mmCIF file of C-alpha atoms in Angstrom:
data_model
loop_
_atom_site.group_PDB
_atom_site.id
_atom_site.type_symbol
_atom_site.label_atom_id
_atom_site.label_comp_id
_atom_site.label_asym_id
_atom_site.label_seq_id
_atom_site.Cartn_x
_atom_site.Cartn_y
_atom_site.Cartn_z
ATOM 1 C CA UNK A 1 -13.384 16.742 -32.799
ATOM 2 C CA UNK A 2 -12.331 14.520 -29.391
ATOM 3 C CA UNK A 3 -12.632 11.227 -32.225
ATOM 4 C CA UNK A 4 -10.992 13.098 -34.314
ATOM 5 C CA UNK A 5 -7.740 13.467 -32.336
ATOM 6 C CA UNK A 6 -8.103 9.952 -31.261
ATOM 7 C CA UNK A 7 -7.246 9.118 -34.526
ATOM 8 C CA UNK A 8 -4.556 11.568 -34.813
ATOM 9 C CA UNK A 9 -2.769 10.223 -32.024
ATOM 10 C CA UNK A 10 -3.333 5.946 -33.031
ATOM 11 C CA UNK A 11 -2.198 7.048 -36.259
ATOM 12 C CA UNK A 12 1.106 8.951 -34.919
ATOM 13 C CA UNK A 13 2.251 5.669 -32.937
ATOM 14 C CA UNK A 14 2.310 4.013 -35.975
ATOM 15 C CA UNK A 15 4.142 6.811 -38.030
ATOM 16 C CA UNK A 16 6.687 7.796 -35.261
ATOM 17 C CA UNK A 17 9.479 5.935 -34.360
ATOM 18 C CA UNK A 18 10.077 4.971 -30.907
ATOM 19 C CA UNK A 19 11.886 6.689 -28.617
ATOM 20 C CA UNK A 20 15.013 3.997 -28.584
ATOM 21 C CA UNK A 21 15.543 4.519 -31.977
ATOM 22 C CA UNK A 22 15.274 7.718 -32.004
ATOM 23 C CA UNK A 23 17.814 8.066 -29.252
ATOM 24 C CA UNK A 24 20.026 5.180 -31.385
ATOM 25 C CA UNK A 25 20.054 7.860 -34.134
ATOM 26 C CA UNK A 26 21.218 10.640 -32.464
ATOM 27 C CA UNK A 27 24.217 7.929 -30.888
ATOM 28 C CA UNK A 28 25.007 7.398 -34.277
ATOM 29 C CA UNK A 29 24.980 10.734 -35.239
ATOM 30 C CA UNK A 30 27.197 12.127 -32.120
ATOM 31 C CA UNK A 31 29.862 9.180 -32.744
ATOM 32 C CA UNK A 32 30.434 8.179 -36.627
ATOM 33 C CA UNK A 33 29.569 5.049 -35.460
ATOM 34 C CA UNK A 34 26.795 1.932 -35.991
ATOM 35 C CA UNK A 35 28.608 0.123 -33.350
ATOM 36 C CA UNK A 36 30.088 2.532 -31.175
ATOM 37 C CA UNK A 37 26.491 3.985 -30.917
ATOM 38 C CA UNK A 38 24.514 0.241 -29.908
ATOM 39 C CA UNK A 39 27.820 -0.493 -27.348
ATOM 40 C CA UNK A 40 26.861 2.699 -25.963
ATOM 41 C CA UNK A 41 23.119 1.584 -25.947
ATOM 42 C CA UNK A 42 24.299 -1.868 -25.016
ATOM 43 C CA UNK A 43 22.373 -3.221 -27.327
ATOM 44 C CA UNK A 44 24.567 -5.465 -30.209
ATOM 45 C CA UNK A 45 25.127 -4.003 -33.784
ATOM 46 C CA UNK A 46 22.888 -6.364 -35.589
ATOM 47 C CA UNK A 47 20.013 -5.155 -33.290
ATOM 48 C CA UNK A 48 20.956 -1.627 -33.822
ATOM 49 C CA UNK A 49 21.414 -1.858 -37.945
ATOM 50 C CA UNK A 50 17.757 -3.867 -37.658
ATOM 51 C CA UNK A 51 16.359 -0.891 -35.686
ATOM 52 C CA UNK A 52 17.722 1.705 -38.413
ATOM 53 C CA UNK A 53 16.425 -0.659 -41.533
ATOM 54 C CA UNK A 54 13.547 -0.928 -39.175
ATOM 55 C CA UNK A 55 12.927 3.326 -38.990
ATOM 56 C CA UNK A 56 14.024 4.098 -42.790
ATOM 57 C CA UNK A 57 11.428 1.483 -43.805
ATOM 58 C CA UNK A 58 8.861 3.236 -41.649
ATOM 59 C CA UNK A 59 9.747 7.166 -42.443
ATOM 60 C CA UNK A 60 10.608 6.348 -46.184
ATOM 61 C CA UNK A 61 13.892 7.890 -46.407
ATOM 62 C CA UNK A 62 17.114 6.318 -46.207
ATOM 63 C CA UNK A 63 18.942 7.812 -42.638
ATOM 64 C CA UNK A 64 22.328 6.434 -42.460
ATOM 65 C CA UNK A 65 25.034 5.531 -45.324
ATOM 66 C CA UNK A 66 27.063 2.812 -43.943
ATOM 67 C CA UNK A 67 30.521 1.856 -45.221
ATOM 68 C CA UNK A 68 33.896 0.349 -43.508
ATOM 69 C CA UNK A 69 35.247 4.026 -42.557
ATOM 70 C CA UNK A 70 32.020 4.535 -40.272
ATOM 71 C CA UNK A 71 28.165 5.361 -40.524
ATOM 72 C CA UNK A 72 27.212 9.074 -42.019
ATOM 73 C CA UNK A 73 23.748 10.875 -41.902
ATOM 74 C CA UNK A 74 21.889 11.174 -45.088
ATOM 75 C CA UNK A 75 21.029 14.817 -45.649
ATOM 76 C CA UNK A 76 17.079 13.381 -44.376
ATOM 77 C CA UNK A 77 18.919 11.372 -41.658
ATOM 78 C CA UNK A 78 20.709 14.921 -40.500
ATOM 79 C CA UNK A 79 17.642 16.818 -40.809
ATOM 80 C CA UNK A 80 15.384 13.689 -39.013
ATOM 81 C CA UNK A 81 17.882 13.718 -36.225
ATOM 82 C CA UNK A 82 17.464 17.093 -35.188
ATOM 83 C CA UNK A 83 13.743 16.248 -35.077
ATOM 84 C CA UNK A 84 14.718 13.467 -32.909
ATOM 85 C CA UNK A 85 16.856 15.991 -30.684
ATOM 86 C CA UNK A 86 13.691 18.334 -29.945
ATOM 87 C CA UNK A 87 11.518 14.935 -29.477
ATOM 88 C CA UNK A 88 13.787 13.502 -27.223
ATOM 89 C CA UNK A 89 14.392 16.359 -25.203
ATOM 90 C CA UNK A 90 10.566 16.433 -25.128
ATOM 91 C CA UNK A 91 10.444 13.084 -23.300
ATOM 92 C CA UNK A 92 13.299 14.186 -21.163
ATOM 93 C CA UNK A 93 11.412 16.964 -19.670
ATOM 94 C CA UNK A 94 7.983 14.560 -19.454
ATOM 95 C CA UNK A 95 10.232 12.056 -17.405
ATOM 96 C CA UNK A 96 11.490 14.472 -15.320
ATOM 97 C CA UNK A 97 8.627 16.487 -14.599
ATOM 98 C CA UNK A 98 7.038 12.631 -13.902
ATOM 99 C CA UNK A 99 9.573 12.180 -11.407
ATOM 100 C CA UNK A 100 8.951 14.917 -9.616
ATOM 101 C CA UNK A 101 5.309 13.757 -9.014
ATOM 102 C CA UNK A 102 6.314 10.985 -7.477
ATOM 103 C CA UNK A 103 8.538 13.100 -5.464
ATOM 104 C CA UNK A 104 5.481 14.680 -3.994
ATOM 105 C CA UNK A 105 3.857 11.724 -3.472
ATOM 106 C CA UNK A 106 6.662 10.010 -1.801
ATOM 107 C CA UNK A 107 6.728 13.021 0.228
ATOM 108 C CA UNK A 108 3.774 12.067 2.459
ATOM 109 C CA UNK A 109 1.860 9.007 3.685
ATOM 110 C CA UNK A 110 -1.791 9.145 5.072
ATOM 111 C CA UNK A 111 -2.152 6.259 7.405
ATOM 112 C CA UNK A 112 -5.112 5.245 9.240
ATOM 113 C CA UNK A 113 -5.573 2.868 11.804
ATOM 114 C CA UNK A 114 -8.054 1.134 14.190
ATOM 115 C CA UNK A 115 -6.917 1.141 17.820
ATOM 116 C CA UNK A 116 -5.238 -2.330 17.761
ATOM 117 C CA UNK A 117 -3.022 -2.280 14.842
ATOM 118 C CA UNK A 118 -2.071 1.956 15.625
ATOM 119 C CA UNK A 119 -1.116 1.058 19.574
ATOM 120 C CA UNK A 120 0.522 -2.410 19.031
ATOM 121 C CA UNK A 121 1.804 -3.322 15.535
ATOM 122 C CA UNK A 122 2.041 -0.285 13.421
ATOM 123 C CA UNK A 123 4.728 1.770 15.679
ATOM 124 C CA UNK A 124 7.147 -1.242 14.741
ATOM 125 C CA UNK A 125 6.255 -1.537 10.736
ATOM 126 C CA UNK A 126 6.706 2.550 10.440
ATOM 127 C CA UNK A 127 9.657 1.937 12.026
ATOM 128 C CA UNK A 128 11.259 0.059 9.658
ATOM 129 C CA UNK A 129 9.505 2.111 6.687
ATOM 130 C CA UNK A 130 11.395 5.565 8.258
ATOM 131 C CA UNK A 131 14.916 3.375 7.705
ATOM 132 C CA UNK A 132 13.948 2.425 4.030
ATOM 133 C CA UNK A 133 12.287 5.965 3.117
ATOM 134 C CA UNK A 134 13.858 8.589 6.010
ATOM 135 C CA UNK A 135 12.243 11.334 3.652
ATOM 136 C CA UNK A 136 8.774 10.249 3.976
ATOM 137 C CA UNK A 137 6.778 12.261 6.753
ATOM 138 C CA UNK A 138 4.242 10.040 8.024
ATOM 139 C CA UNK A 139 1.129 10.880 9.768
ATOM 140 C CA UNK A 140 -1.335 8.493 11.559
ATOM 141 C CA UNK A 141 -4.852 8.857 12.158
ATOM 142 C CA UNK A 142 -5.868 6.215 15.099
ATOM 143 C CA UNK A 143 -9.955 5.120 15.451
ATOM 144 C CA UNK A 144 -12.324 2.470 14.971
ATOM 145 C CA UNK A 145 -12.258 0.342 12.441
ATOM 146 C CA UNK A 146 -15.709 2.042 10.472
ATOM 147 C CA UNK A 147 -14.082 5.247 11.200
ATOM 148 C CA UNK A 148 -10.574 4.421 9.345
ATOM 149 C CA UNK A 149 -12.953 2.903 6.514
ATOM 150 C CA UNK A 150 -14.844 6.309 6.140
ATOM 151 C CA UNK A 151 -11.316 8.239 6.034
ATOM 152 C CA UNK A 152 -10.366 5.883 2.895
ATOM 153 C CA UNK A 153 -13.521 6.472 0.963
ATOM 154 C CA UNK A 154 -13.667 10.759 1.604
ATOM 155 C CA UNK A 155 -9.661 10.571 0.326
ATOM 156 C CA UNK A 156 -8.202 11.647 3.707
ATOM 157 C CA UNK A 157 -5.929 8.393 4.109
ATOM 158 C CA UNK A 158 -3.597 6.509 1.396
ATOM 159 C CA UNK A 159 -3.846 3.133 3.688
ATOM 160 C CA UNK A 160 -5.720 1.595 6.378
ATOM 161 C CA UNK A 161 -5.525 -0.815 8.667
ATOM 162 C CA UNK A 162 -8.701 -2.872 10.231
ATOM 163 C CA UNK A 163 -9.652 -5.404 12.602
ATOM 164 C CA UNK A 164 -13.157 -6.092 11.983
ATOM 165 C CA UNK A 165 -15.115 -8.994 10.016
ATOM 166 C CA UNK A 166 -15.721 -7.414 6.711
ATOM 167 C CA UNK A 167 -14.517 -4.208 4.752
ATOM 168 C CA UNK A 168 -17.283 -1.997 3.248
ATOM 169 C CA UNK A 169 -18.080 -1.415 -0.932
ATOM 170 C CA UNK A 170 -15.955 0.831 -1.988
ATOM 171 C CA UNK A 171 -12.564 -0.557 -0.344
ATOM 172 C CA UNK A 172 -10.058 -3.296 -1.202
ATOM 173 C CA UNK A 173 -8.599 -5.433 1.166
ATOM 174 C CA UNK A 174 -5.280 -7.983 1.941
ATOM 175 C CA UNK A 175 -4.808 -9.745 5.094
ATOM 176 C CA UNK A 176 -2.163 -8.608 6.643
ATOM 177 C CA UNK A 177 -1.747 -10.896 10.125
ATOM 178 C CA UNK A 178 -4.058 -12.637 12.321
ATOM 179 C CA UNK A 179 -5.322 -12.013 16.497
ATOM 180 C CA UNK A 180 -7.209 -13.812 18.927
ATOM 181 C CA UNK A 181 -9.078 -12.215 21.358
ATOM 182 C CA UNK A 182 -9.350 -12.890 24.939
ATOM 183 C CA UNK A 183 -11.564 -12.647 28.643
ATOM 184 C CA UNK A 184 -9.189 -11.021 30.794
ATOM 185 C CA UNK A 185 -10.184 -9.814 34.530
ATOM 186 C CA UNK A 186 -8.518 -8.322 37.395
ATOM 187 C CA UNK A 187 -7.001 -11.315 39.830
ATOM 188 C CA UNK A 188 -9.593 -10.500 42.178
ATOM 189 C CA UNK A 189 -12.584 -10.896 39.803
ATOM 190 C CA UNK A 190 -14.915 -14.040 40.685
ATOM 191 C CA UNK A 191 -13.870 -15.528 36.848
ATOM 192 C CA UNK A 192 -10.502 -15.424 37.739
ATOM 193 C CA UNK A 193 -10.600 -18.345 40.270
ATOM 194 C CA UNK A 194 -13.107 -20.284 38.443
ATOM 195 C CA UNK A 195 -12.053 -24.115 37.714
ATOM 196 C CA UNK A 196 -13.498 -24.500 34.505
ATOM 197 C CA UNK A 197 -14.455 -22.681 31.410
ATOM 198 C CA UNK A 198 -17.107 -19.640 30.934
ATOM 199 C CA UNK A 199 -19.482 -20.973 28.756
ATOM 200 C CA UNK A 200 -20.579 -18.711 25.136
ATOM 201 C CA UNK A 201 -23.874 -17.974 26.897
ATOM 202 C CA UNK A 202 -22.322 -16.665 30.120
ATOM 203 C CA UNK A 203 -20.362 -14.000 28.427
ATOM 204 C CA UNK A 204 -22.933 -13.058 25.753
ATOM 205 C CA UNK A 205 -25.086 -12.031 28.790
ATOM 206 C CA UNK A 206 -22.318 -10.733 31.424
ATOM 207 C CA UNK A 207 -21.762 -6.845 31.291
ATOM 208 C CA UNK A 208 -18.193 -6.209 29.753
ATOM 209 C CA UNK A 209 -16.140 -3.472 29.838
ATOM 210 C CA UNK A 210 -16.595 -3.013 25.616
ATOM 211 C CA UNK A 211 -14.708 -1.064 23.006
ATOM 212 C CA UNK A 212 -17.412 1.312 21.303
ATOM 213 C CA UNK A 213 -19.690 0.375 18.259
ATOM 214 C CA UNK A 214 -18.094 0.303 15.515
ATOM 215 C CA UNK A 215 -14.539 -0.838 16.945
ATOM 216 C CA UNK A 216 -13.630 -4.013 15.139
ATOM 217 C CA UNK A 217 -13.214 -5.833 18.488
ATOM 218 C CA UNK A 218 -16.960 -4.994 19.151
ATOM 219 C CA UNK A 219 -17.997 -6.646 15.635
ATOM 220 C CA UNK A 220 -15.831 -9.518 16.060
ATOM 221 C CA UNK A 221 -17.059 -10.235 19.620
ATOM 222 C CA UNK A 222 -20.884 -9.449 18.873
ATOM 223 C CA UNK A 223 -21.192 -11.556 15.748
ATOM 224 C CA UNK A 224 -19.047 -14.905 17.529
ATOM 225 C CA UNK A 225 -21.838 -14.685 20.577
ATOM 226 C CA UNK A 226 -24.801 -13.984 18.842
ATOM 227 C CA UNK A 227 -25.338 -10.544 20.660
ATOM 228 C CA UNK A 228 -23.848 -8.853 23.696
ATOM 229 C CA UNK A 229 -25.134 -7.553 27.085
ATOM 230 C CA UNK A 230 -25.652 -4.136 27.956
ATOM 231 C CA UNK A 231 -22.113 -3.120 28.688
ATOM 232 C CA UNK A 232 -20.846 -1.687 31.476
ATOM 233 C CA UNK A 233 -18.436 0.495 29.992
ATOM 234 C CA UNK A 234 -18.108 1.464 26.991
ATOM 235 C CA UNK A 235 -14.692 3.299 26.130
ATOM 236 C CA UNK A 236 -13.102 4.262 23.188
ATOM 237 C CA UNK A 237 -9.505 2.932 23.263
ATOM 238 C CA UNK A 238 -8.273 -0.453 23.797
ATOM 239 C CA UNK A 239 -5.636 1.098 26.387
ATOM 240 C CA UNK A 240 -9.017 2.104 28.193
ATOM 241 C CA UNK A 241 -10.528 -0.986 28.370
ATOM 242 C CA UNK A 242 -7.200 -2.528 29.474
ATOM 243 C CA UNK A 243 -7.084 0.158 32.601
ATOM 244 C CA UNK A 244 -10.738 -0.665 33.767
ATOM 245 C CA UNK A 245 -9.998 -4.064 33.404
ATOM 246 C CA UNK A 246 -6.558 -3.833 35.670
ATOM 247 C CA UNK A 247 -8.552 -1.871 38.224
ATOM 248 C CA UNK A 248 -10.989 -4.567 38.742
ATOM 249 C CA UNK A 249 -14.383 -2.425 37.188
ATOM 250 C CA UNK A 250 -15.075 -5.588 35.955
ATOM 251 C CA UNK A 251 -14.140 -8.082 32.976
ATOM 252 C CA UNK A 252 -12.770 -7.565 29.549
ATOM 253 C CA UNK A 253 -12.197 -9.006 25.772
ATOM 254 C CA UNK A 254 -9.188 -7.595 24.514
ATOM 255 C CA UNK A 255 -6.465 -8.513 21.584
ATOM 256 C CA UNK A 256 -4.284 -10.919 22.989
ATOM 257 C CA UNK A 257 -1.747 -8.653 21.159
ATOM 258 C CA UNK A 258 -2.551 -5.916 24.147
ATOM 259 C CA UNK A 259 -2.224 -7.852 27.444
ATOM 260 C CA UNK A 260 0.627 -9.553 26.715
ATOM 261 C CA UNK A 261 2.585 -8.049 29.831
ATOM 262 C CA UNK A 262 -0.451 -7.731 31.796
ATOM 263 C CA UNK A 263 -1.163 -11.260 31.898
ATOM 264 C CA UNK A 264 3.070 -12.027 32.748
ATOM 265 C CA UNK A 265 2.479 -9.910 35.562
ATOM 266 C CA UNK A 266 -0.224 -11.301 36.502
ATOM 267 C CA UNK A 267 -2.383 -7.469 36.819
ATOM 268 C CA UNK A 268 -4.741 -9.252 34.366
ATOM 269 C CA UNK A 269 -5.977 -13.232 34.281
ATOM 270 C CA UNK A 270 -7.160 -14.987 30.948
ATOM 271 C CA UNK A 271 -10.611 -16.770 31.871
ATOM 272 C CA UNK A 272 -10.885 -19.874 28.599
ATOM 273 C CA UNK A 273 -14.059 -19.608 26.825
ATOM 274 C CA UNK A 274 -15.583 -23.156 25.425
ATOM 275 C CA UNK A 275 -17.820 -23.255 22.279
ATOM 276 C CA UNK A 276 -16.565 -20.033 21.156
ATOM 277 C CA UNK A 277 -14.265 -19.218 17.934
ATOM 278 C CA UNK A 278 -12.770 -15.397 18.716
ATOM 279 C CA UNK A 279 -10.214 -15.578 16.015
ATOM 280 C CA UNK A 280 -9.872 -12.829 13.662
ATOM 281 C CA UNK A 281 -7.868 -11.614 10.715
ATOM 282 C CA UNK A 282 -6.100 -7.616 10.793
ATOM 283 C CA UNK A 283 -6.274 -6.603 7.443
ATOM 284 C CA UNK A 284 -4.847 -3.583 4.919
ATOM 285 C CA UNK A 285 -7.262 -1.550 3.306
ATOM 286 C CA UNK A 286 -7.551 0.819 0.543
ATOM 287 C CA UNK A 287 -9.964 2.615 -2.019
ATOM 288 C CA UNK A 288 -10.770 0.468 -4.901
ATOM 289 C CA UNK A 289 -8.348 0.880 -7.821
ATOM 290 C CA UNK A 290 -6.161 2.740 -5.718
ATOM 291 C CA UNK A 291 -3.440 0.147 -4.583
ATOM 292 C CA UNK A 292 -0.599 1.781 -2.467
ATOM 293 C CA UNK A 293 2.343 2.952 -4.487
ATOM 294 C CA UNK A 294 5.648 4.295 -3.280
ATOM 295 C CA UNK A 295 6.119 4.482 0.682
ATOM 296 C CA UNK A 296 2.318 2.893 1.137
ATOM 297 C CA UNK A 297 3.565 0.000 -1.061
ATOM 298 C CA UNK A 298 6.655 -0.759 1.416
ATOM 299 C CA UNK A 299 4.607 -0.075 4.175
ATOM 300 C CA UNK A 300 2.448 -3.039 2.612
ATOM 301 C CA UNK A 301 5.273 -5.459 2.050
ATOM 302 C CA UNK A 302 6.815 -4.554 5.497
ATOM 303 C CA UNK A 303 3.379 -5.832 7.214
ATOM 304 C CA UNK A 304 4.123 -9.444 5.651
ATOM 305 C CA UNK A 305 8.124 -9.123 6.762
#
């Protein structure tokens, strides 16, 4: 039966004129007119008298008698026109109840973001996405980076945004922007008057002041040194590590993105690391096959603005 119908429906799109001529039919029908009706259209008469040929040839029947006073429905072109009519107001009704799902889904955006991104680059991009869609209500969901991939994959965010090395099955990805990350201390901190460089080793085996498993600056930091020390605190915002690190409990790797007015007032130091690559890319995420449409779309293209 399902074949059946599959049939049906290949054989209709061959049988059934499309939905341009259609409404080209009716234009000629409402005005008297072959060229009143495709200015109207603005398409040009010879395309409009090749789309009626074009739909007699495929119905069978001779639609429209055409003569210097004007164009006139056959008796099958009056009676195929008010086909058209119920077709056409058909499709109206499809395209309108269409645009009213993408009303609701313009309604509402699902964002979710690792701590980074949420604290220090997304306020600014949502921003500019509430002056392009002011209708949109927008709600954020702020974690670790594995936690913002889980929210993806069980459907509870439209978009997400990561720092760490990889993205798991299941998820697509785009780099969106790229971050360093940095040793910062307190002034008082032994590293802070140090004349030269920390050395890989040093740090992999100093107690830090860490983001919590799972955080993207965690994976970043743990796969450029081989493996990390015990920490010595283990919090989980970046805002937190940033506070122990001001207070002096000891020293820190944070985004360079975070300490920006830290380090200009000099309540944190940046201690140079040698041997050590902690670059890292920030990337967009979402469920495979499910690219952002609407407001996630511009949210998208706003990130690369």
């Amino acid at each position: 039966m399902r074949e059946d119908l599959g049939h049906s429906v290949a054989g209709l799109a061959h049988r059934v004129p499309d939905l341009g001529a259609l409404e080209l039919l009716l234009a000629v029908a409402r005005l008297g007119s072959l060229g009143r009706a495709a200015r109207e259209l603005g398409i040009t008469q010879p395309a409009a008298s090749s789309r009626i040929r074009s739909m007699e040839r495929q119905l069978g029947v001779a639609l429209v008698d055409r003569s210097p006073a004007g164009s006139r429905l056959t008796d099958a072109g009056a009676l195929v026109t008010d086909w058209a009519r119920r077709i056409v107001e058909a499709a109206e009704a499809f395209d309108a109840g269409a645009q009213a799902l993408r009303d609701r889904r313009d309604s509402r955006l699902r964002v979710a973001a690792s701590m980074t991104i949420a604290e220090y680059l997304l306020p600014g991009w949502l921003i500019a996405l509430r002056a392009r869609r002011p209708d949109t209500a927008v709600s954020l969901l702020a974690g670790n980076s594995t936690a913002v991939a889980e929210q993806l994959l069980a459907g509870e965010a439209d978009l997400g945004f990561v720092e760490g090395l990889s993205v798991p099955a299941g998820l697509d990805e785009t780099v969106v922007a790229h971050d360093r990350l940095i040793v910062v201390t307190a002034p008082g901190h032994p590293w802070a008057r140090r004349r030269g460089p920390l050395s890989a080793a040093e740090l992999a085996s100093t107690p830090l002041v860490l983001r919590e498993e799972g955080s993207g600056t965690r994976q970043v930091l743990d796969a450029a040194l081989g493996g990390l020390a015990r920490p010595l605190l283990e919090l989980s915002s970046t805002t937190a590590v940033k506070a122990s690190a001001v207070s002096g409990a000891g020293p820190a790797v944070l985004s360079e993105l975070a300490v920006g007015e830290e380090l200009a007032a000099r309540r944190l130091v940046s201690v140079p690391v040698e041997d050590v690559r902690l670059d890292r890319a920030l990337r967009a995420v979402w469920r495979t096959g499910h690219r952002p449409t609407g407001p996630g779309r511009d949210l998208l293209g706003l990130t690369r603005g």
